[in-house]
mmCIF file of C-alpha atoms in Angstrom:
data_model
loop_
_atom_site.group_PDB
_atom_site.id
_atom_site.type_symbol
_atom_site.label_atom_id
_atom_site.label_comp_id
_atom_site.label_asym_id
_atom_site.label_seq_id
_atom_site.Cartn_x
_atom_site.Cartn_y
_atom_site.Cartn_z
ATOM 1 C CA UNK A 1104 15.039 6.599 -1.921
ATOM 2 C CA UNK A 1105 13.051 6.166 1.259
ATOM 3 C CA UNK A 1106 13.596 2.947 3.173
ATOM 4 C CA UNK A 1107 10.508 0.806 2.686
ATOM 5 C CA UNK A 1108 8.737 0.171 5.969
ATOM 6 C CA UNK A 1109 5.976 -2.331 6.615
ATOM 7 C CA UNK A 1110 2.867 -1.778 4.552
ATOM 8 C CA UNK A 1111 0.196 -0.470 6.949
ATOM 9 C CA UNK A 1112 -3.157 -2.227 7.360
ATOM 10 C CA UNK A 1113 -4.978 1.088 7.716
ATOM 11 C CA UNK A 1114 -4.085 4.655 6.737
ATOM 12 C CA UNK A 1115 -5.748 7.974 7.513
ATOM 13 C CA UNK A 1116 -4.765 10.926 5.331
ATOM 14 C CA UNK A 1117 -5.474 14.353 6.775
ATOM 15 C CA UNK A 1118 -5.170 17.988 5.758
ATOM 16 C CA UNK A 1119 -6.827 21.271 6.700
ATOM 17 C CA UNK A 1120 -10.339 20.897 5.233
ATOM 18 C CA UNK A 1121 -10.583 17.381 3.712
ATOM 19 C CA UNK A 1122 -11.470 19.081 0.432
ATOM 20 C CA UNK A 1123 -8.299 18.824 -1.713
ATOM 21 C CA UNK A 1124 -5.142 17.023 -0.560
ATOM 22 C CA UNK A 1125 -6.445 14.333 1.796
ATOM 23 C CA UNK A 1126 -9.337 13.164 -0.431
ATOM 24 C CA UNK A 1127 -6.912 13.105 -3.387
ATOM 25 C CA UNK A 1128 -4.525 10.985 -1.302
ATOM 26 C CA UNK A 1129 -7.350 8.675 -0.194
ATOM 27 C CA UNK A 1130 -8.466 8.126 -3.794
ATOM 28 C CA UNK A 1131 -4.906 7.650 -5.052
ATOM 29 C CA UNK A 1132 -4.062 5.134 -2.309
ATOM 30 C CA UNK A 1133 -7.155 3.079 -3.130
ATOM 31 C CA UNK A 1134 -6.368 3.249 -6.864
ATOM 32 C CA UNK A 1135 -2.657 2.418 -6.519
ATOM 33 C CA UNK A 1136 -2.829 -0.213 -3.768
ATOM 34 C CA UNK A 1137 -6.369 -1.563 -3.958
ATOM 35 C CA UNK A 1138 -7.562 -3.453 -0.910
ATOM 36 C CA UNK A 1139 -4.108 -3.807 0.675
ATOM 37 C CA UNK A 1140 -5.046 -1.226 3.314
ATOM 38 C CA UNK A 1141 -8.176 0.347 4.759
ATOM 39 C CA UNK A 1142 -7.953 4.031 3.748
ATOM 40 C CA UNK A 1143 -9.857 7.094 4.951
ATOM 41 C CA UNK A 1144 -9.308 10.838 5.008
ATOM 42 C CA UNK A 1145 -10.234 13.686 7.312
ATOM 43 C CA UNK A 1146 -9.529 17.342 7.917
ATOM 44 C CA UNK A 1147 -8.944 19.586 10.871
ATOM 45 C CA UNK A 1148 -12.169 21.306 9.702
ATOM 46 C CA UNK A 1149 -14.997 20.160 7.439
ATOM 47 C CA UNK A 1150 -16.170 23.604 6.384
ATOM 48 C CA UNK A 1151 -15.605 23.142 2.637
ATOM 49 C CA UNK A 1152 -17.048 20.855 -0.034
ATOM 50 C CA UNK A 1153 -14.768 18.702 -2.183
ATOM 51 C CA UNK A 1154 -12.869 21.006 -4.544
ATOM 52 C CA UNK A 1155 -13.855 20.913 -8.234
ATOM 53 C CA UNK A 1156 -10.271 21.166 -9.455
ATOM 54 C CA UNK A 1157 -9.292 18.246 -7.196
ATOM 55 C CA UNK A 1158 -12.165 16.232 -8.712
ATOM 56 C CA UNK A 1159 -10.989 17.145 -12.230
ATOM 57 C CA UNK A 1160 -7.290 16.248 -11.888
ATOM 58 C CA UNK A 1161 -7.987 13.040 -9.986
ATOM 59 C CA UNK A 1162 -10.525 12.016 -12.667
ATOM 60 C CA UNK A 1163 -7.636 12.175 -15.168
ATOM 61 C CA UNK A 1164 -6.325 9.085 -13.365
ATOM 62 C CA UNK A 1165 -9.685 7.320 -13.429
ATOM 63 C CA UNK A 1166 -10.592 8.123 -9.818
ATOM 64 C CA UNK A 1167 -14.090 9.304 -8.854
ATOM 65 C CA UNK A 1168 -14.157 11.898 -6.060
ATOM 66 C CA UNK A 1169 -17.346 13.860 -6.723
ATOM 67 C CA UNK A 1170 -19.294 11.919 -4.078
ATOM 68 C CA UNK A 1171 -16.660 12.535 -1.379
ATOM 69 C CA UNK A 1172 -18.062 14.259 1.696
ATOM 70 C CA UNK A 1173 -15.613 16.303 3.745
ATOM 71 C CA UNK A 1174 -15.285 15.285 7.372
ATOM 72 C CA UNK A 1175 -13.221 16.434 10.306
ATOM 73 C CA UNK A 1176 -11.443 14.496 13.043
ATOM 74 C CA UNK A 1177 -14.351 15.532 15.280
ATOM 75 C CA UNK A 1178 -16.882 14.103 12.787
ATOM 76 C CA UNK A 1179 -14.971 10.829 12.745
ATOM 77 C CA UNK A 1180 -15.129 10.560 16.517
ATOM 78 C CA UNK A 1181 -18.831 11.561 16.533
ATOM 79 C CA UNK A 1182 -19.527 8.783 13.989
ATOM 80 C CA UNK A 1183 -17.655 6.196 16.028
ATOM 81 C CA UNK A 1184 -14.447 5.998 13.980
ATOM 82 C CA UNK A 1185 -11.652 5.464 16.447
ATOM 83 C CA UNK A 1186 -8.372 7.080 15.403
ATOM 84 C CA UNK A 1187 -6.513 4.423 17.391
ATOM 85 C CA UNK A 1188 -7.765 1.913 14.814
ATOM 86 C CA UNK A 1189 -5.333 3.320 12.233
ATOM 87 C CA UNK A 1190 -1.761 2.060 11.874
ATOM 88 C CA UNK A 1191 -0.602 5.223 10.150
ATOM 89 C CA UNK A 1192 -1.793 8.804 9.930
ATOM 90 C CA UNK A 1193 -0.293 10.827 7.083
ATOM 91 C CA UNK A 1194 -0.600 14.570 7.621
ATOM 92 C CA UNK A 1195 -0.435 16.639 4.445
ATOM 93 C CA UNK A 1196 -0.440 20.060 6.138
ATOM 94 C CA UNK A 1197 1.219 21.511 9.255
ATOM 95 C CA UNK A 1198 -2.146 22.142 10.973
ATOM 96 C CA UNK A 1199 -3.277 18.550 10.391
ATOM 97 C CA UNK A 1200 0.062 17.241 11.681
ATOM 98 C CA UNK A 1201 -0.404 19.207 14.921
ATOM 99 C CA UNK A 1202 -3.998 17.969 15.260
ATOM 100 C CA UNK A 1203 -3.037 14.343 14.552
ATOM 101 C CA UNK A 1204 -0.190 14.422 17.080
ATOM 102 C CA UNK A 1205 -2.497 15.965 19.692
ATOM 103 C CA UNK A 1206 -5.305 13.451 19.072
ATOM 104 C CA UNK A 1207 -2.959 10.452 19.161
ATOM 105 C CA UNK A 1208 -0.662 11.478 22.023
ATOM 106 C CA UNK A 1209 -1.856 8.530 24.152
ATOM 107 C CA UNK A 1210 -2.033 5.998 21.305
ATOM 108 C CA UNK A 1211 0.724 4.094 19.533
ATOM 109 C CA UNK A 1212 0.059 5.371 16.030
ATOM 110 C CA UNK A 1213 2.693 6.515 13.585
ATOM 111 C CA UNK A 1214 2.097 10.053 12.341
ATOM 112 C CA UNK A 1215 4.065 11.046 9.254
ATOM 113 C CA UNK A 1216 4.192 14.519 7.757
ATOM 114 C CA UNK A 1217 4.353 14.828 3.981
ATOM 115 C CA UNK A 1218 4.815 18.480 2.968
ATOM 116 C CA UNK A 1219 2.383 18.542 0.044
ATOM 117 C CA UNK A 1220 1.709 21.850 -1.714
ATOM 118 C CA UNK A 1221 -1.740 23.410 -1.192
ATOM 119 C CA UNK A 1222 -2.851 24.323 -4.731
ATOM 120 C CA UNK A 1223 -5.882 26.401 -3.707
ATOM 121 C CA UNK A 1224 -5.550 30.001 -4.725
ATOM 122 C CA UNK A 1225 -2.729 29.298 -7.190
ATOM 123 C CA UNK A 1226 -3.024 30.182 -10.884
ATOM 124 C CA UNK A 1227 -5.042 32.887 -12.607
ATOM 125 C CA UNK A 1228 -6.571 30.883 -15.451
ATOM 126 C CA UNK A 1229 -8.410 27.564 -15.361
ATOM 127 C CA UNK A 1230 -5.441 25.850 -17.051
ATOM 128 C CA UNK A 1231 -2.946 27.369 -14.587
ATOM 129 C CA UNK A 1232 -5.123 26.219 -11.664
ATOM 130 C CA UNK A 1233 -5.344 22.703 -13.130
ATOM 131 C CA UNK A 1234 -1.539 22.649 -13.468
ATOM 132 C CA UNK A 1235 -1.145 23.538 -9.772
ATOM 133 C CA UNK A 1236 -3.579 20.780 -8.758
ATOM 134 C CA UNK A 1237 -1.801 18.285 -11.019
ATOM 135 C CA UNK A 1238 1.475 19.208 -9.347
ATOM 136 C CA UNK A 1239 -0.087 18.488 -5.942
ATOM 137 C CA UNK A 1240 -1.536 15.185 -7.198
ATOM 138 C CA UNK A 1241 1.840 14.167 -8.621
ATOM 139 C CA UNK A 1242 3.627 15.074 -5.357
ATOM 140 C CA UNK A 1243 1.224 12.762 -3.502
ATOM 141 C CA UNK A 1244 1.793 9.916 -5.985
ATOM 142 C CA UNK A 1245 5.585 10.260 -5.678
ATOM 143 C CA UNK A 1246 5.466 10.261 -1.863
ATOM 144 C CA UNK A 1247 3.154 7.229 -1.902
ATOM 145 C CA UNK A 1248 5.424 5.196 -4.152
ATOM 146 C CA UNK A 1249 8.483 6.250 -2.110
ATOM 147 C CA UNK A 1250 6.723 5.204 1.108
ATOM 148 C CA UNK A 1251 4.635 2.185 0.077
ATOM 149 C CA UNK A 1252 6.530 0.806 -2.924
ATOM 150 C CA UNK A 1253 5.355 0.128 -6.478
ATOM 151 C CA UNK A 1254 1.579 0.138 -7.040
ATOM 152 C CA UNK A 1255 -0.287 -3.150 -6.862
ATOM 153 C CA UNK A 1256 -1.125 -4.744 -10.196
#
């Protein structure tokens, strides 16, 4: 059991491409905790579209991701989103953890690393791929509940 820390006012989830793990985490956080925190996601790169399997397994929980547009840390800065405006950055991949630590080295922002499995490229059949993505989704949900407590009603 993780010691419950203060619930952040704003959270940025990040991964490599903002196409699978971080958009799933963004959608799950909004679904589980509602308006308790401002939530966004970004990637080190934005060279991929939102992943169809991520859309499918997140839809099983009643979350709509098909309109998600991948964006990078650089895009955020270009669009005027200041990383220092976030209380917490949750990195879901080693590359995004390195990028987040580099980008926030002069700011007082907590950066946490959650080692979440990258399901891309796993599984031979559609069903096996869906199982891998569900496993990733479920890892994110477990980490969220461990970190932020029981979902809001």
